[in-house]
Short mmCIF file of C-alpha atoms in Angstrom, two decimals:
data_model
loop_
_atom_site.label_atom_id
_atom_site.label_comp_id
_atom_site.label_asym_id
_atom_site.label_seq_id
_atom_site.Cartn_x
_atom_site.Cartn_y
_atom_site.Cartn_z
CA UNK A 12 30.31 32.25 25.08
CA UNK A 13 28.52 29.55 23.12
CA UNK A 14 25.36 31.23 22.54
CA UNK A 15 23.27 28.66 24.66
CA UNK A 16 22.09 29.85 27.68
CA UNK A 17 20.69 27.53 30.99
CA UNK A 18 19.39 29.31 34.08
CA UNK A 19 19.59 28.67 36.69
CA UNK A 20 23.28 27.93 37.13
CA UNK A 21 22.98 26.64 40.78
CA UNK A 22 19.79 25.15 42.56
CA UNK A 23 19.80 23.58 45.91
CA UNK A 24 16.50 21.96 46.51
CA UNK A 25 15.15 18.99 49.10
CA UNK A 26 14.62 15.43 47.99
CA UNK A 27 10.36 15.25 47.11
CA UNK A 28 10.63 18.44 45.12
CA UNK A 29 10.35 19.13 41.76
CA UNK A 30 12.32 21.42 39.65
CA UNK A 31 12.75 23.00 36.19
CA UNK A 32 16.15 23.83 34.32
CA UNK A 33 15.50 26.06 31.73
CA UNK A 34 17.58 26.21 28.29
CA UNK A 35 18.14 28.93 25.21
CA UNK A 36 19.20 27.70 22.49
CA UNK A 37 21.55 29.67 19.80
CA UNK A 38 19.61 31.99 17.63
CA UNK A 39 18.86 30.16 14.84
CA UNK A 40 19.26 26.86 16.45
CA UNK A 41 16.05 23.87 16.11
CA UNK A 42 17.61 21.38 18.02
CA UNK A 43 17.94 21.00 21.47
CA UNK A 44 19.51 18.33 23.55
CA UNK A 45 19.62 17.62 27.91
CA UNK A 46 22.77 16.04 29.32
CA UNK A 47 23.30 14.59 32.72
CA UNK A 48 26.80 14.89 34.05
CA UNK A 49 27.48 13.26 37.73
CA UNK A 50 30.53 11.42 39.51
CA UNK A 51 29.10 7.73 38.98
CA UNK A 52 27.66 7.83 35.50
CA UNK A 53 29.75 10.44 33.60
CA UNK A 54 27.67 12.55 30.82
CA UNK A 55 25.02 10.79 29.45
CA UNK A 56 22.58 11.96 26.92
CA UNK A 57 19.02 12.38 28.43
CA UNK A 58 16.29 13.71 25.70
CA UNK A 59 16.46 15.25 21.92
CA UNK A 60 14.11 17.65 21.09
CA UNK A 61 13.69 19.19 17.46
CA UNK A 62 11.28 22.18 16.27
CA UNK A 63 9.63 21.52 19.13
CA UNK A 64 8.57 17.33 19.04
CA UNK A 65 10.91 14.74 20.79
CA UNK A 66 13.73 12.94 18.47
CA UNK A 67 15.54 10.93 20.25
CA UNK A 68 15.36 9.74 23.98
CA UNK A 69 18.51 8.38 26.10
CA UNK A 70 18.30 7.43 29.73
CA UNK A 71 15.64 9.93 30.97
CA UNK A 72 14.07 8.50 33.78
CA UNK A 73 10.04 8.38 33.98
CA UNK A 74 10.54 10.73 36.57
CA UNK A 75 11.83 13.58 34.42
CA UNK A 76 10.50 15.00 31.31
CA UNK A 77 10.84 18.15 28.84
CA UNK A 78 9.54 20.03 26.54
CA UNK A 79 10.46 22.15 23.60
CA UNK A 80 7.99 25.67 22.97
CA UNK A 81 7.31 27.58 19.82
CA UNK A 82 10.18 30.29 20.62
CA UNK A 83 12.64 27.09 21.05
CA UNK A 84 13.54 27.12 24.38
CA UNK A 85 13.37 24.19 26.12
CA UNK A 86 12.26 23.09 30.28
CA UNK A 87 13.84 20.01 31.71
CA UNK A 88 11.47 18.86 34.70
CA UNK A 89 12.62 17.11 37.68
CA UNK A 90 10.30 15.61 39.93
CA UNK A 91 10.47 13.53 42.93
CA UNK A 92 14.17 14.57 43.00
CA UNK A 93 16.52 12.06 45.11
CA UNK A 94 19.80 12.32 46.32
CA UNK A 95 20.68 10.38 43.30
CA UNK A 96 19.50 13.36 41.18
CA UNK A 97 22.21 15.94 42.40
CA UNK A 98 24.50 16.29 38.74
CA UNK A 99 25.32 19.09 36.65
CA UNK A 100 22.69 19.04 33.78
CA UNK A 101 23.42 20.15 30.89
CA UNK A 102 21.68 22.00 27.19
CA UNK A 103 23.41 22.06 24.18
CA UNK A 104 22.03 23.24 21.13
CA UNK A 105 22.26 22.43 16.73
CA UNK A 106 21.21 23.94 13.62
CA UNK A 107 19.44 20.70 12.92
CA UNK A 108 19.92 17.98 15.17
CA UNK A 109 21.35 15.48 12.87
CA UNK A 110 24.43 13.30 12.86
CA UNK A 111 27.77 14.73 13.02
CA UNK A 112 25.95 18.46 14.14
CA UNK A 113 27.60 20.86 16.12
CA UNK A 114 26.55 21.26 19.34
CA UNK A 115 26.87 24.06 21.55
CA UNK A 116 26.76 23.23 25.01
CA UNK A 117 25.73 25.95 27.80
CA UNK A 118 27.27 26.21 31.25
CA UNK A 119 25.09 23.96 32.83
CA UNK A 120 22.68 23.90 35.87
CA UNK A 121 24.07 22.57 39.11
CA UNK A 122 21.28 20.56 41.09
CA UNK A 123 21.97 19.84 44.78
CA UNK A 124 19.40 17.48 46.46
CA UNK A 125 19.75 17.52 50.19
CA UNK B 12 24.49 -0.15 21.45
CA UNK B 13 27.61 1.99 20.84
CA UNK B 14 29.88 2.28 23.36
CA UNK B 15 32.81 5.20 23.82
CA UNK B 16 36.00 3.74 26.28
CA UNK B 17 38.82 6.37 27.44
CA UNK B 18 41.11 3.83 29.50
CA UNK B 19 43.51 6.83 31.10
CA UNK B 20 41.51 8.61 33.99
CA UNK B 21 44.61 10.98 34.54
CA UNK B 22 47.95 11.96 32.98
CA UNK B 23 50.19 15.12 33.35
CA UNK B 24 52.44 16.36 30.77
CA UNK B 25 55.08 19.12 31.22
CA UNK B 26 54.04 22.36 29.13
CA UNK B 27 55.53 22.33 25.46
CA UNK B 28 55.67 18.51 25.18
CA UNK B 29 52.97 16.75 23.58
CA UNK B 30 50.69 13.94 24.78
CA UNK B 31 48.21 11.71 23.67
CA UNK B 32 44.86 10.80 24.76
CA UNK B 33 43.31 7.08 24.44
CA UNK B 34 39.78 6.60 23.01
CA UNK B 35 37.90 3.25 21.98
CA UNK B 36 34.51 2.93 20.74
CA UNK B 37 32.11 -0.01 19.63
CA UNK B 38 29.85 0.25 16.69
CA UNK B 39 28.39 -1.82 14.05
CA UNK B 40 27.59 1.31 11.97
CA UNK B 41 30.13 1.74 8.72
CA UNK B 42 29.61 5.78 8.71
CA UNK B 43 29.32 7.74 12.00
CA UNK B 44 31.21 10.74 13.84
CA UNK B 45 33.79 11.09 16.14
CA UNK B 46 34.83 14.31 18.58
CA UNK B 47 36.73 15.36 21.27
CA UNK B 48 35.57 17.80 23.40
CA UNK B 49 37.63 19.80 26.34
CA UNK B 50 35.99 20.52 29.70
CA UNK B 51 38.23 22.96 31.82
CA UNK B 52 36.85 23.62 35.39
CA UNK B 53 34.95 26.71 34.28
CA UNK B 54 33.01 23.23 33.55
CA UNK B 55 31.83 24.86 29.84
CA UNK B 56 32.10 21.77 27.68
CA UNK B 57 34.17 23.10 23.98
CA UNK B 58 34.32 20.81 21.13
CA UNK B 59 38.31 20.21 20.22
CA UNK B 60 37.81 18.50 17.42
CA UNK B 61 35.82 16.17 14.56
CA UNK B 62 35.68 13.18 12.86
CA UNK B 63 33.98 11.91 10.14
CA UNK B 64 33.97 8.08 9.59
CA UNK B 65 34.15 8.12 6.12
CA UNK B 66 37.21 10.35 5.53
CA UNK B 67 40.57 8.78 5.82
CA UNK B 68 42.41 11.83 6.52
CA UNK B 69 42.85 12.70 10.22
CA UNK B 70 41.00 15.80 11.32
CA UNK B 71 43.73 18.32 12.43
CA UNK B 72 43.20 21.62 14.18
CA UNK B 73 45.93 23.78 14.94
CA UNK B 74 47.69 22.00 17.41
CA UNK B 75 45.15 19.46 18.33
CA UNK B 76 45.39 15.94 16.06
CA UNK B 77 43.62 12.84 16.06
CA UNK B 78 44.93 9.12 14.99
CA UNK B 79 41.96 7.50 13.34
CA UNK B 80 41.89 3.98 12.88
CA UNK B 81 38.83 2.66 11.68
CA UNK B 82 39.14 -0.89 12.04
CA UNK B 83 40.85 -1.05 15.10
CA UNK B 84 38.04 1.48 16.69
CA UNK B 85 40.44 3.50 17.75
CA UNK B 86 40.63 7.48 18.50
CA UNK B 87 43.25 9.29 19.82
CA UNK B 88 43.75 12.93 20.70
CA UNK B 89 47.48 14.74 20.16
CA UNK B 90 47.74 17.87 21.93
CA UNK B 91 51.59 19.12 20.73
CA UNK B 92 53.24 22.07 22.29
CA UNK B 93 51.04 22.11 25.47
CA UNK B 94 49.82 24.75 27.23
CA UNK B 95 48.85 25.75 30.53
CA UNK B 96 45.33 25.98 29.04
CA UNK B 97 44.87 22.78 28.20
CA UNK B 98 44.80 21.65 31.89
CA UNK B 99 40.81 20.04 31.67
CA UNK B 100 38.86 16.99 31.32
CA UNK B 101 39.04 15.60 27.84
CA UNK B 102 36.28 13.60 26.60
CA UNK B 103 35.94 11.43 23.48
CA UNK B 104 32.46 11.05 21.91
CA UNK B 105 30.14 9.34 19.41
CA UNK B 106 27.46 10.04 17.42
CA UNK B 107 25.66 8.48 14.39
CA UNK B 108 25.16 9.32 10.94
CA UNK B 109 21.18 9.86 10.49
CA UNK B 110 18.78 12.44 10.71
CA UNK B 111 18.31 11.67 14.54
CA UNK B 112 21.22 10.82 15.51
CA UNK B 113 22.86 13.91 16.76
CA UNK B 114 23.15 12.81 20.35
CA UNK B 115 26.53 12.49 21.44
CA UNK B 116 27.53 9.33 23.61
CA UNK B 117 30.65 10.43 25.88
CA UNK B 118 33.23 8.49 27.27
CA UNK B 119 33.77 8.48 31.15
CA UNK B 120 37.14 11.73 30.32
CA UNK B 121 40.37 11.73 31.32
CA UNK B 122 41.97 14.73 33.16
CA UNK B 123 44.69 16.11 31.70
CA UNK B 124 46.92 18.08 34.18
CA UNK B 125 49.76 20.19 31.96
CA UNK B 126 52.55 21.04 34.47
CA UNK B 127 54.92 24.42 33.98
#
């Protein structure tokens, strides 16, 4: 058990919708980091979120977005999900976010657009 | 833009023996990180092992090793004595040196099947 902890771990949902994966970081954790893992593009790094303000950004489309609250816990939103979108996301979690951290990855969430 | 290349998609390896793993990356950064991380199909993503640029000395851990070449851009992953357990998907990864640069840039794996 890593200490990081996504919910839900499966979600079926229809293309249109919107969604939100939710992440726990480890206690004592600031950072928090979303992942994107499908067939086509492998894992790529989506959105970097530190004490609760945005450090770093990867490929995040504009039609997803995130946010990190006071407790640390962070929401990944989905929106206007396509098929495209179906991939196991993923959280991970670091003391402090910087280079050469850590990171403790949870299980993921497994989206399904249909 | 840094870029993380694993050229083997698949290889097997009878339990016991040991086999290595392929990694390239591009950088023009002098100090940055390096890891391996093992995904079995429980899918939980577990870092193997780490890096640092600026260290010489091959990280070693238990019996996981890495062959760091610096120039060449080259990082490969010994697994000796394999075990059943090892069976996942391997994946080599970057990340930078600064304050914001804890993201992790992946390479596209390679599955590692470890036959009895």
């Amino acid at each position: 058990d890593s200490g990081v902890t996504q919910t839900p771990k499966h979600l079926i949902t229809a293309t249109g919708q919107r969604v939100t994966l939710r992440c726990s970081p480890r206690s004592g954790d600031l950072s928090v980091y979303w992942y994107q893992q499908s067939l086509d593009q492998g894992l790529q790094f989506l959105i970097q979120y530190y004490n609760g303000e945005e450090r770093a950004k990867g490929n995040i489309l504009e039609r997803f977005s995130a946010q990190q609250f006071p407790d640390l816990h962070s929401e990944l939103n989905l929106s206007s999900l396509e098929l495209g979108d179906s991939a196991l996301y993923f959280c991970a979690s670091s003391a402090w976010g910087g280079g050469g951290t850590e990171a403790f990855f949870g299980q993921g969430t497994r989206l399904t657009v249909v | 833009a840094q870029t993380v290349t694993q050229s083997q998609p698949e290889m097997s390896v009878q339990e016991a023996e040991t086999v290595t793993l392929s990694c390239t990356y591009d950088t023009s950064e002098s100090n940055y990180y390096l890891f391996w991380y093992k995904q079995p199909p429980s899918r939980q993503m577990i870092l193997v092992i780490r890096q640092e640029a600026y260290k010489q000395q091959n990280a070693t851990e238990n019996r996981f090793s890495v062959n760091f070449q610096k120039a060449a851009k080259s990082f490969s992953l010994k697994i000796s004595d394999s075990q059943l357990g090892d069976t996942a998907m391997y994946f080599c990864a970057f990340s930078g040196y600064g304050g914001s640069q804890g993201n992790l840039i992946f390479g596209k794996g390679t599955k590692l099947s470890v036959k009895p």
